[in-house]
mmCIF file of C-alpha atoms and ligand atoms in Angstrom:
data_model
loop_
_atom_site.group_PDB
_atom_site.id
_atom_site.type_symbol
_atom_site.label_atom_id
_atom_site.label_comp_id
_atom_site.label_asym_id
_atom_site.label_seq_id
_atom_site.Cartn_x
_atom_site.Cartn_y
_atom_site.Cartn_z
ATOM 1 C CA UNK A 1 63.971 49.372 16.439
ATOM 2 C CA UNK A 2 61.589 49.253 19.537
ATOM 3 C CA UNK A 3 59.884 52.339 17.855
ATOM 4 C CA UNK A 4 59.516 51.139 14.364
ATOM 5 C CA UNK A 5 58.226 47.567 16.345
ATOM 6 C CA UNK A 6 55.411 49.487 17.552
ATOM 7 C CA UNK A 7 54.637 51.512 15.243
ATOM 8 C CA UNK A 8 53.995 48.928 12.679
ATOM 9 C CA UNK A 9 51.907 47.380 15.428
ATOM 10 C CA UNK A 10 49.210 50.981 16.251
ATOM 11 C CA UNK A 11 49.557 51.083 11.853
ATOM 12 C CA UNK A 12 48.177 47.313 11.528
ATOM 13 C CA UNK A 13 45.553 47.580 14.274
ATOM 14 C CA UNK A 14 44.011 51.275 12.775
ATOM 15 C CA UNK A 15 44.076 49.804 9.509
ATOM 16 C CA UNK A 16 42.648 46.688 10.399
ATOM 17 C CA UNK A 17 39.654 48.029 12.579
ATOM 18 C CA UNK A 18 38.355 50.100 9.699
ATOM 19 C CA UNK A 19 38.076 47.286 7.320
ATOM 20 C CA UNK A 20 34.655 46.055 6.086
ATOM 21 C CA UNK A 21 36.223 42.890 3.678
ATOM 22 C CA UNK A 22 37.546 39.993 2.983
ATOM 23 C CA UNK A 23 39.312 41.550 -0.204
ATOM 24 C CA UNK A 24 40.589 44.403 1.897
ATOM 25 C CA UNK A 25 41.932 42.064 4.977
ATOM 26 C CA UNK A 26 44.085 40.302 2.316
ATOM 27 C CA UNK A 27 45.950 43.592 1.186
ATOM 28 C CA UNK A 28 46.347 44.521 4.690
ATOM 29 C CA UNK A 29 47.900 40.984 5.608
ATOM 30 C CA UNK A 30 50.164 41.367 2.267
ATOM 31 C CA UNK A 31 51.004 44.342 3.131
ATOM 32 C CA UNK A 32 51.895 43.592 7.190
ATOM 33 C CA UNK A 33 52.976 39.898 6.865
ATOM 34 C CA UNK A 34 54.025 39.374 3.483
ATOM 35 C CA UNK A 35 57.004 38.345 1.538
ATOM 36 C CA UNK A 36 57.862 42.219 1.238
ATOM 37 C CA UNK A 37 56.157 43.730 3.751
ATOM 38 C CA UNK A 38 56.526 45.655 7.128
ATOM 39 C CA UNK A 39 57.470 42.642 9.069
ATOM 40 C CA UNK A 40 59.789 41.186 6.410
ATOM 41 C CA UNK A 41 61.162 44.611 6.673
ATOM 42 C CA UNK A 42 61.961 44.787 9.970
ATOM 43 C CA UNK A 43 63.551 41.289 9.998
ATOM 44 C CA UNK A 44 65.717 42.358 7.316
ATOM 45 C CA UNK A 45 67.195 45.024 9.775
ATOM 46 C CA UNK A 46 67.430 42.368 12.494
ATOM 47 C CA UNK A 47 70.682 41.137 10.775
ATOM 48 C CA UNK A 48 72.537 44.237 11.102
ATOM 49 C CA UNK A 49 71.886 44.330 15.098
ATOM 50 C CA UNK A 50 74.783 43.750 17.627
ATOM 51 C CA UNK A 51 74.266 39.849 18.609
ATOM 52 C CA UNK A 52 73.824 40.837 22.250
ATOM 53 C CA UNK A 53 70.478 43.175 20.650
ATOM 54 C CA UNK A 54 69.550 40.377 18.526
ATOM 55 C CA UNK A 55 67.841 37.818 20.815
ATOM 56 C CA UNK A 56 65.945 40.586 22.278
ATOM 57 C CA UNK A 57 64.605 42.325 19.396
ATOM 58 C CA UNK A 58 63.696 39.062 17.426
ATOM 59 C CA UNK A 59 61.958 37.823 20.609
ATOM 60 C CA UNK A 60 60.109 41.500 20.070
ATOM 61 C CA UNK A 61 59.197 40.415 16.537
ATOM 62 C CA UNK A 62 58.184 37.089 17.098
ATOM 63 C CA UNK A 63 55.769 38.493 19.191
ATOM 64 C CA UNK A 64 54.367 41.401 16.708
ATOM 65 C CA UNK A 65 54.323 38.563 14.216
ATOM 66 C CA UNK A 66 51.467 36.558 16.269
ATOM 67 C CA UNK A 67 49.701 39.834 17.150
ATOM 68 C CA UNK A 68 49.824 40.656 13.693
ATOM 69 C CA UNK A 69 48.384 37.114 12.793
ATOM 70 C CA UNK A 70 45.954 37.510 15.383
ATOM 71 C CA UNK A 71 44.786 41.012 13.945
ATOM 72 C CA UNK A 72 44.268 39.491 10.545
ATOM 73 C CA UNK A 73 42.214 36.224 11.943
ATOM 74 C CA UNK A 74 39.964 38.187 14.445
ATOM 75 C CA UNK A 75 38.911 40.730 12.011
ATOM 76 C CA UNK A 76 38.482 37.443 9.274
ATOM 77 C CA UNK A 77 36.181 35.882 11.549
ATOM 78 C CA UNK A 78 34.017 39.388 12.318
ATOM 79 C CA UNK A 79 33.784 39.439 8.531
ATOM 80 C CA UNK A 80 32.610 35.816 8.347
ATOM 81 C CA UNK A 81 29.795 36.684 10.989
ATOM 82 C CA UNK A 82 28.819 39.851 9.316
ATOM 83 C CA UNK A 83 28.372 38.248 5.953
ATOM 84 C CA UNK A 84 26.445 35.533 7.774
ATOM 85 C CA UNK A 85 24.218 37.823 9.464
ATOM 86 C CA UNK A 86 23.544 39.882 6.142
ATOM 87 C CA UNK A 87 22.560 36.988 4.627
ATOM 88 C CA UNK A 88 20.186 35.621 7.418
ATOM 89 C CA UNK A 89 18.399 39.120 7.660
ATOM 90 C CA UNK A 90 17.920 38.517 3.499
ATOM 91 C CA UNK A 91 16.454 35.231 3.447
ATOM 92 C CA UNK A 92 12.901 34.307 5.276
ATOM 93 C CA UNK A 93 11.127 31.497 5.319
ATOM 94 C CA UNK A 94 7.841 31.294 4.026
ATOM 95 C CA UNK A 95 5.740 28.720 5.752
ATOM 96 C CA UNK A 96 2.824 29.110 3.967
ATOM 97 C CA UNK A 97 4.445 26.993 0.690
ATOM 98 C CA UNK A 98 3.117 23.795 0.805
ATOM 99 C CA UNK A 99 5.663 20.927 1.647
ATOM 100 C CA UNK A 100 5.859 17.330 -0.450
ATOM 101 C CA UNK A 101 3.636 14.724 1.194
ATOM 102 C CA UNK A 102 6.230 12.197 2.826
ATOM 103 C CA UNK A 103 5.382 8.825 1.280
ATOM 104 C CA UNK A 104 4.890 5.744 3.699
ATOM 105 C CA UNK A 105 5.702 2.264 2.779
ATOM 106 C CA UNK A 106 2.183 0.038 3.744
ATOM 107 C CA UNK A 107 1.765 -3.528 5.370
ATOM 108 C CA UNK A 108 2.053 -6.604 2.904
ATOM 109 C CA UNK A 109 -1.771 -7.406 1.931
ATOM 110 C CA UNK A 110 -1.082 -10.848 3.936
ATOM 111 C CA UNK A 111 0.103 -8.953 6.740
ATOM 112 C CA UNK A 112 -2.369 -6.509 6.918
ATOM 113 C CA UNK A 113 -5.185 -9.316 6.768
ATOM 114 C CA UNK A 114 -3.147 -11.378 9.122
ATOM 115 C CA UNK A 115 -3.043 -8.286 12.183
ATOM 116 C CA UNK A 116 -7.055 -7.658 11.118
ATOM 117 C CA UNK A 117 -7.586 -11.149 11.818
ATOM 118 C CA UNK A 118 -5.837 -11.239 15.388
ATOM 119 C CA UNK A 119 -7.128 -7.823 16.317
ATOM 120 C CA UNK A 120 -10.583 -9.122 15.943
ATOM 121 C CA UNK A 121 -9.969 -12.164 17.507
ATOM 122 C CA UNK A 122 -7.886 -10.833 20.634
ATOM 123 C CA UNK A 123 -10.752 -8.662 20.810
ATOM 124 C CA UNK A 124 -12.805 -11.774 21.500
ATOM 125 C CA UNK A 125 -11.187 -13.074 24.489
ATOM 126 C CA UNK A 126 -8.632 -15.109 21.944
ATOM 127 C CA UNK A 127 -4.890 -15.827 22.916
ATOM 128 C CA UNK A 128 -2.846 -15.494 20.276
ATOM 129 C CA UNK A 129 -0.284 -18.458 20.516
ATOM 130 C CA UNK A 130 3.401 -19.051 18.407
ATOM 131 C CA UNK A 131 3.880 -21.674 16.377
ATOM 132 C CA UNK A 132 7.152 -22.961 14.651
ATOM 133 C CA UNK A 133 7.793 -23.849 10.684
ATOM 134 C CA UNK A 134 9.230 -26.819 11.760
ATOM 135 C CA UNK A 135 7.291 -29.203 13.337
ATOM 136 C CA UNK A 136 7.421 -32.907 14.474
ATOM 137 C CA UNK A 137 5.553 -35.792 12.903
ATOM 138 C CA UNK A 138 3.875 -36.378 16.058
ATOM 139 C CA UNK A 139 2.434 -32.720 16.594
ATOM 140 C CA UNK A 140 1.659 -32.269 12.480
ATOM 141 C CA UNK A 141 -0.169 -35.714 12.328
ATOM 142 C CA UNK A 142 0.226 -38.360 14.739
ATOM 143 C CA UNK A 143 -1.346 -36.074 17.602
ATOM 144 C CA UNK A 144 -3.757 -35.016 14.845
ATOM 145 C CA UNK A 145 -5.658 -38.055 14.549
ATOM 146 C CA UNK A 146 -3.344 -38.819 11.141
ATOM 147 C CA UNK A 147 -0.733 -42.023 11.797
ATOM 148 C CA UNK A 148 1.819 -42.478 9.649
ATOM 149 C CA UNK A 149 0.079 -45.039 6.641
ATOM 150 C CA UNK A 150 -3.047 -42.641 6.992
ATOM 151 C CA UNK A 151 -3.675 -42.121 3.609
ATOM 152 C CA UNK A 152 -4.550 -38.146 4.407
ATOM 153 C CA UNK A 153 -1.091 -37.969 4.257
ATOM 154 C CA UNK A 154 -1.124 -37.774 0.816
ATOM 155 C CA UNK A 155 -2.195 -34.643 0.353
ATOM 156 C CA UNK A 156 -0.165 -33.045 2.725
ATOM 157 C CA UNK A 157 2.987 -33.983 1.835
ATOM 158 C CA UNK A 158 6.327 -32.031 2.762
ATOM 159 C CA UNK A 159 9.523 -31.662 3.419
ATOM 160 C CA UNK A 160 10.836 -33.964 5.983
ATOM 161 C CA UNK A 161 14.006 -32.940 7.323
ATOM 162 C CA UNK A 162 14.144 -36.186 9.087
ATOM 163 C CA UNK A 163 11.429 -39.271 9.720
ATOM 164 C CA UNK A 164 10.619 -37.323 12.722
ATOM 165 C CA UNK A 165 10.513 -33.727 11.929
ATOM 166 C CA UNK A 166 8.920 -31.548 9.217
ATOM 167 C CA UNK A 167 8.155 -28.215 7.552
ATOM 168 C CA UNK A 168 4.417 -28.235 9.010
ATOM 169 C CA UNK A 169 2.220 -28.700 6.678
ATOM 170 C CA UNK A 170 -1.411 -26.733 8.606
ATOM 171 C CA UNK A 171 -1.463 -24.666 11.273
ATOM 172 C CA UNK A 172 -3.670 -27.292 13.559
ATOM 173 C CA UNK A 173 -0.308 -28.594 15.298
ATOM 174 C CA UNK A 174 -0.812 -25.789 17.490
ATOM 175 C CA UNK A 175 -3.783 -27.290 18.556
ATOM 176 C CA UNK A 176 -1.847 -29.799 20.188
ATOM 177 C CA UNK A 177 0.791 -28.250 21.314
ATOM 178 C CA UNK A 178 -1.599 -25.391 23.092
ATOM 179 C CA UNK A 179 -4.125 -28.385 24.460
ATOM 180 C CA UNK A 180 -1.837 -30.342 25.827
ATOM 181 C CA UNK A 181 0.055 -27.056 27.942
ATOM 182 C CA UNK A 182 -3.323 -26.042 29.653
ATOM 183 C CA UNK A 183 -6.475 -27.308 30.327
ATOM 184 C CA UNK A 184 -9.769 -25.765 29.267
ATOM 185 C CA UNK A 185 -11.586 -23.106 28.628
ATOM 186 C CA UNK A 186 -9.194 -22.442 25.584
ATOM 187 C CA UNK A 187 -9.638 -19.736 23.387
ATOM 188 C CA UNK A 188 -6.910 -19.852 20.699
ATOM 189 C CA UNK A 189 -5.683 -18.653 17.775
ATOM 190 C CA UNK A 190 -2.356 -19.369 15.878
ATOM 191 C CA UNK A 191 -1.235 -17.823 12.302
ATOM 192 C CA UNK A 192 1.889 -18.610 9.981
ATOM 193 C CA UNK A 193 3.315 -20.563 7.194
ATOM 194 C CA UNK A 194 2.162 -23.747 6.211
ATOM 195 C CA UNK A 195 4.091 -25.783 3.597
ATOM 196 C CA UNK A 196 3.213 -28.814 1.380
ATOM 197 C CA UNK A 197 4.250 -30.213 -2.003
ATOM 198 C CA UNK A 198 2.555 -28.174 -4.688
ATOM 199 C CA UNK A 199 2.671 -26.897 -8.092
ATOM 200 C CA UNK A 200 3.047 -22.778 -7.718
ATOM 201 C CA UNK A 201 0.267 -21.385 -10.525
ATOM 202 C CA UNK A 202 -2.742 -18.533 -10.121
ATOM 203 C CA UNK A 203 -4.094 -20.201 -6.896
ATOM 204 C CA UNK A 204 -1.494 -22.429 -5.363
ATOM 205 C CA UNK A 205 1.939 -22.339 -3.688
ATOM 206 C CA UNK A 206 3.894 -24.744 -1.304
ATOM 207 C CA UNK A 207 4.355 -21.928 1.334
ATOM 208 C CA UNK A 208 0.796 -20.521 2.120
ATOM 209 C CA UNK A 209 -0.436 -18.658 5.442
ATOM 210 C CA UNK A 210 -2.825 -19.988 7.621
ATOM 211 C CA UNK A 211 -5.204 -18.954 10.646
ATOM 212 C CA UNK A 212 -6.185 -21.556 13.012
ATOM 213 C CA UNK A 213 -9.050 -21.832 15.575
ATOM 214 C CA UNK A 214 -9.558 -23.348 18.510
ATOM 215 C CA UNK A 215 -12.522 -23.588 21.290
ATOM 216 C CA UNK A 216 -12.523 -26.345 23.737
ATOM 217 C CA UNK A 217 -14.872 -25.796 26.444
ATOM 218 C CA UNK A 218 -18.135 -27.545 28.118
ATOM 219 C CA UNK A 219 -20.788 -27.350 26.092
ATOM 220 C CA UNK A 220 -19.428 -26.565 23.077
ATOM 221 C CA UNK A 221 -21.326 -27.240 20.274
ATOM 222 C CA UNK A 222 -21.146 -27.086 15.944
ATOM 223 C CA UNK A 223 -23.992 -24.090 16.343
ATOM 224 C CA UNK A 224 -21.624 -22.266 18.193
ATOM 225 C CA UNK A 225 -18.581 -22.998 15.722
ATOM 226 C CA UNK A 226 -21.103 -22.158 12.358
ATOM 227 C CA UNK A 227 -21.852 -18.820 14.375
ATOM 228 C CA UNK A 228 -18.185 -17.984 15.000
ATOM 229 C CA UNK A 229 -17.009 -18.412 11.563
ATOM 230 C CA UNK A 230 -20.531 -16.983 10.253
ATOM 231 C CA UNK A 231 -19.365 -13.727 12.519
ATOM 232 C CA UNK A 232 -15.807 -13.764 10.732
ATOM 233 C CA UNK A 233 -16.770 -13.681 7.311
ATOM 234 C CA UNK A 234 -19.145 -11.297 7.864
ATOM 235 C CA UNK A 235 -16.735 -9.468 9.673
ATOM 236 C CA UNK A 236 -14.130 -9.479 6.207
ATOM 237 C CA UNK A 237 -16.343 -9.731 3.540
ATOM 238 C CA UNK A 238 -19.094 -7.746 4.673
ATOM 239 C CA UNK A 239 -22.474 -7.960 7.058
ATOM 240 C CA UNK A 240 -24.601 -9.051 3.918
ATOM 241 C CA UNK A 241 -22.577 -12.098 2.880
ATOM 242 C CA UNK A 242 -24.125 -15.208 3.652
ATOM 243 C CA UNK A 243 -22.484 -18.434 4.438
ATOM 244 C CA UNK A 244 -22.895 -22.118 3.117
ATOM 245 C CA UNK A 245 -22.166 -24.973 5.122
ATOM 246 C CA UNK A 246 -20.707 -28.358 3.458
ATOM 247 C CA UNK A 247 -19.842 -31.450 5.027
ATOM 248 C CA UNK A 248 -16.201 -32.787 4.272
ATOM 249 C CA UNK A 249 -13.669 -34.764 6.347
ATOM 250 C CA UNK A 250 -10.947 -34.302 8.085
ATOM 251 C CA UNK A 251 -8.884 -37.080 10.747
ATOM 252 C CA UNK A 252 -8.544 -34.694 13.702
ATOM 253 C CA UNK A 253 -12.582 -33.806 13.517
ATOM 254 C CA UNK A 254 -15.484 -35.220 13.661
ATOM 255 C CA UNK A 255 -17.940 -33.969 12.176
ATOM 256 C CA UNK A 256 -15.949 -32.013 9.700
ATOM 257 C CA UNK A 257 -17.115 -29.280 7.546
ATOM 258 C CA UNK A 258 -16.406 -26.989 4.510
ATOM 259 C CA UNK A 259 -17.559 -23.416 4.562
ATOM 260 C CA UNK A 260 -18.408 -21.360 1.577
ATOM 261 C CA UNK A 261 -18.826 -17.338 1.783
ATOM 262 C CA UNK A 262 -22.091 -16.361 -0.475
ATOM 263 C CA UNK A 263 -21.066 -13.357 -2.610
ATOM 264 C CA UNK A 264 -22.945 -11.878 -5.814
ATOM 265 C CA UNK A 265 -24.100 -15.770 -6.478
ATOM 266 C CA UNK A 266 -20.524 -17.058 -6.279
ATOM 267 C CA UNK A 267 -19.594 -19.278 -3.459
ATOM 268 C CA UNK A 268 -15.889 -19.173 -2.779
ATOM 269 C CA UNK A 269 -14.327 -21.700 -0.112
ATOM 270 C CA UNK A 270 -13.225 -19.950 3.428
ATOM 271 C CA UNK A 271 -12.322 -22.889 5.276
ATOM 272 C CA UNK A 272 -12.373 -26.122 6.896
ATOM 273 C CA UNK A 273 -13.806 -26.512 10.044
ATOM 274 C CA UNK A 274 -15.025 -28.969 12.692
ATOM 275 C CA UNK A 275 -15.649 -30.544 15.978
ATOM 276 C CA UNK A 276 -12.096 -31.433 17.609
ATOM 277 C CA UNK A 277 -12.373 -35.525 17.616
ATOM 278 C CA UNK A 278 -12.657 -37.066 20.606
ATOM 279 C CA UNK A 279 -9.621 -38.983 20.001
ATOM 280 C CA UNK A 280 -7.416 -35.538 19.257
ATOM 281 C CA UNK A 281 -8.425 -34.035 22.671
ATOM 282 C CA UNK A 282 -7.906 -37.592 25.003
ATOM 283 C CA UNK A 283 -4.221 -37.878 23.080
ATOM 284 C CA UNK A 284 -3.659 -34.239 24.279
ATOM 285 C CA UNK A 285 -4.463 -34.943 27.584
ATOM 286 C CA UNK A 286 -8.084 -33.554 27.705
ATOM 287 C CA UNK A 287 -11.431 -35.484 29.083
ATOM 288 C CA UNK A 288 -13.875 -35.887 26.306
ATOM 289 C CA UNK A 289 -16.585 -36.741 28.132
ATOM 290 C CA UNK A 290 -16.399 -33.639 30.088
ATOM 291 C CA UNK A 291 -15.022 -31.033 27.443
ATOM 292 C CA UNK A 292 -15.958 -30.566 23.437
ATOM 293 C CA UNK A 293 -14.322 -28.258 20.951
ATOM 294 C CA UNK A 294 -14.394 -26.599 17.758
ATOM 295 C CA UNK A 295 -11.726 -26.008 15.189
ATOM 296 C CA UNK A 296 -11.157 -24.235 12.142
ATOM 297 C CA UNK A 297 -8.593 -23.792 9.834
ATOM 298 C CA UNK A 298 -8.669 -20.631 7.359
ATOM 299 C CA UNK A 299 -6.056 -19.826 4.470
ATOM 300 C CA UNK A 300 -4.825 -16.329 4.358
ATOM 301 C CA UNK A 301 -3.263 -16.180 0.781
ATOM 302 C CA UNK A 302 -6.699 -16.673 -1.537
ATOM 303 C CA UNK A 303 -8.806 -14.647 1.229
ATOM 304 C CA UNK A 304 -5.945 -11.717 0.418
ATOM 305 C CA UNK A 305 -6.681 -12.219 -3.316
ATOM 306 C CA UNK A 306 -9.793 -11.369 -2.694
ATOM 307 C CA UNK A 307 -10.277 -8.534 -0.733
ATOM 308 C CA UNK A 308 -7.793 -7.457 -2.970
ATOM 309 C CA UNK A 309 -8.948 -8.298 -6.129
ATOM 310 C CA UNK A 310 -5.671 -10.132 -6.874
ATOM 311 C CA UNK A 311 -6.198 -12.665 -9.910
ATOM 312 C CA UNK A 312 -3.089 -14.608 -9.464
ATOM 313 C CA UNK A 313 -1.661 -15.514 -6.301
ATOM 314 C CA UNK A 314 1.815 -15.166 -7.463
ATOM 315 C CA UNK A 315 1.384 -11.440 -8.033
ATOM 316 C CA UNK A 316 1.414 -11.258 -4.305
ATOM 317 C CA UNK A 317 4.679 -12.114 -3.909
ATOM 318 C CA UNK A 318 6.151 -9.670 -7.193
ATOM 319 C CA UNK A 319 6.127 -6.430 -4.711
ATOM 320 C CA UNK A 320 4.394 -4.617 -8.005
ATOM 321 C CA UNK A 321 4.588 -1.333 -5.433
ATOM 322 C CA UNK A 322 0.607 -0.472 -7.281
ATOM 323 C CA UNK A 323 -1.044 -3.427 -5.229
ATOM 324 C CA UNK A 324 1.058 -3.020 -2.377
ATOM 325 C CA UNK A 325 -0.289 0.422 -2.130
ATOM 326 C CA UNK A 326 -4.176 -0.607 -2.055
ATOM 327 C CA UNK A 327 -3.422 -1.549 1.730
ATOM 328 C CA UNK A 328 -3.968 1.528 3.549
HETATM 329 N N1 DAH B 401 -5.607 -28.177 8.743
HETATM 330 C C1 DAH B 401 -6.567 -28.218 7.656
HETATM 331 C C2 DAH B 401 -5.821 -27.986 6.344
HETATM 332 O O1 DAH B 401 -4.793 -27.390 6.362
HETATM 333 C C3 DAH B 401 -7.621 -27.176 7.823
HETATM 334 C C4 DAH B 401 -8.477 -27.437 8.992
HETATM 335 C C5 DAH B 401 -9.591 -28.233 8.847
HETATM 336 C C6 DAH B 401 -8.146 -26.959 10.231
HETATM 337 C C7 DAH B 401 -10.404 -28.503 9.930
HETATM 338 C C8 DAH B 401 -8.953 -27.225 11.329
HETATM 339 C C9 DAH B 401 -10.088 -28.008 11.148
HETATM 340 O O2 DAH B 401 -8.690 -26.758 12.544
HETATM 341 O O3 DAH B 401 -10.874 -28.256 12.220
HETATM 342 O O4 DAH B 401 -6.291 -28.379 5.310
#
């Protein structure tokens, strides 16, 4: 039995070190380790055996059963790295075709005004300061030169969440709030939502964006606030538009005024602007006989529209992926 053991053994291994396949290594495992094949064979004869030969020779076949196994899987697994090979050596890569652009998703025109805006700003010796939605009456109006039966009220009404606290209706609480945390020279800026009761059509909505402004230094004067903003418009709409000055009113400043951006023989309202009222910097803790400021307040969604050339405002908000792509 011992012989026929190993001789089924030096048969599997010759045979299985000459094969080049995967059909091939089947046969050969059929014909070794199948149902009717060598090592069936040899079990077979394992019955006729004295019992005291028994353990011992089945122990022997157990073991030419996992050598056999082991044949058949090592020689599977040369074949499987052969065929792998071949087929590397066959394909090359040719790096001269040209690969698909990869497409990039681009800033939200409001956005991408919104960091043009800061950059040039910050660039100015601006701090950029953080404002909240919600605000408090005091800090939207009171603080703001604006008490409660002020009649400016009107036209910024909001959502009060309580008597006390609001969705802010202009970015100029962060006037206050920035005043009254440090003293001057104060170079500030301050960007977000604003919200106030309106009608959505073409060129309105009740949750806009707004840019603030604020100087407060000695000898501050309205020449140097018409420059600034003169310098900013030129700055986004271009070095030959020209700027027209209107006066207006607002509570927190005094004087107020309205300014217009010149372009092709249209005027087209930029902002409101002013000198901070004496009043607004003394509540916020600030001498006014020894400090003046300027302030300005600029609305980001119609100056989007157009450097865009967006006609209605709401079309900003529809993600039509064509205008969102104009940013670059
Ligand atoms: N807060 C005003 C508004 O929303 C705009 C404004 C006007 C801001 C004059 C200012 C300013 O800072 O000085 O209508």
């Amino acid at each position: 039995m011992e012989k026929q053991i190993k001789e089924v053994l030096d048969n599997a291994t010759a045979k299985i070190a000459s094969i080049k396949t995967k059909q091939e290594l089947m046969q050969a495992s059929t014909e070794f380790l199948g149902k009717n094949g060598a090592l069936a064979n040899l079990m077979k004869g394992l019955r006729e055996l004295p019992v005291e030969q028994k353990r011992v020779v089945g122990e022997q076949l157990n073991q030419l059963r996992d050598m056999l196994n082991k044949l058949v899987k090592d020689k599977d697994a040369e074949i499987e790295t052969m065929l792998l090979n071949e087929k590397l050596s066959q394909e090359k890569v040719d790096v001269t075709i040209p690969v698909k652009p990869m497409s990039y998703g681009t800033l939200h025109p409001i956005e991408a005004l919104k960091k043009d805006l800061i950059n040039y700003f910050v660039a100015r010796g601006f701090e950029l300061k953080d404002g909240g939605d919600i605000e408090t009456d005091y800090y939207c109006f009171e603080a703001l030169n604006v008490p409660k039966e002020h009649p400016a009220r009107e036209m910024q009404d909001t959502f009060y969440i309580d008597n006390e606290t609001v969705l802010r209706t202009h970015t100029s609480a962060m006037q206050v709030r920035t005043m009254e945390s440090q003293q001057p020279p104060i170079k500030m800026i301050s960007t977000g939502n604003a919200y106030r009761i309106d009608e959505v059509d073409a060129t309105h909505s009740p949750i806009f964006n707004q840019l603030e402004i604020l100087v407060v230094d000695k000898n501050v004067t309205l020449a140097d606030l018409i420059g600034t903003i003169e310098d900013l418009i030129k700055h986004l709409l271009g070095e030959k538009t020209e700027i027209r000055v209107r006066p207006s009113y607002f509570p927190f400043t005094e004087p107020s005024i309205e300014v217009d951006a010149v372009k092709d023989g249209q005027y087209i309202e930029m902002l409101g602007a002013g000198m901070v009222h004496p009043k607004v910097l003394e509540m916020s803790g600030i001498d006014s006989n020894i400090y003046k400021g300027f302030a300005a307040g600029l609305g980001l969604d119609r100056l989007a529209m157009l450097k865009y050339g967006v006609s209605d405002l709401r079309e900003l908000y529809e993600n039509d992926i064509n205008l969102l792509k104009q940013v670059k």
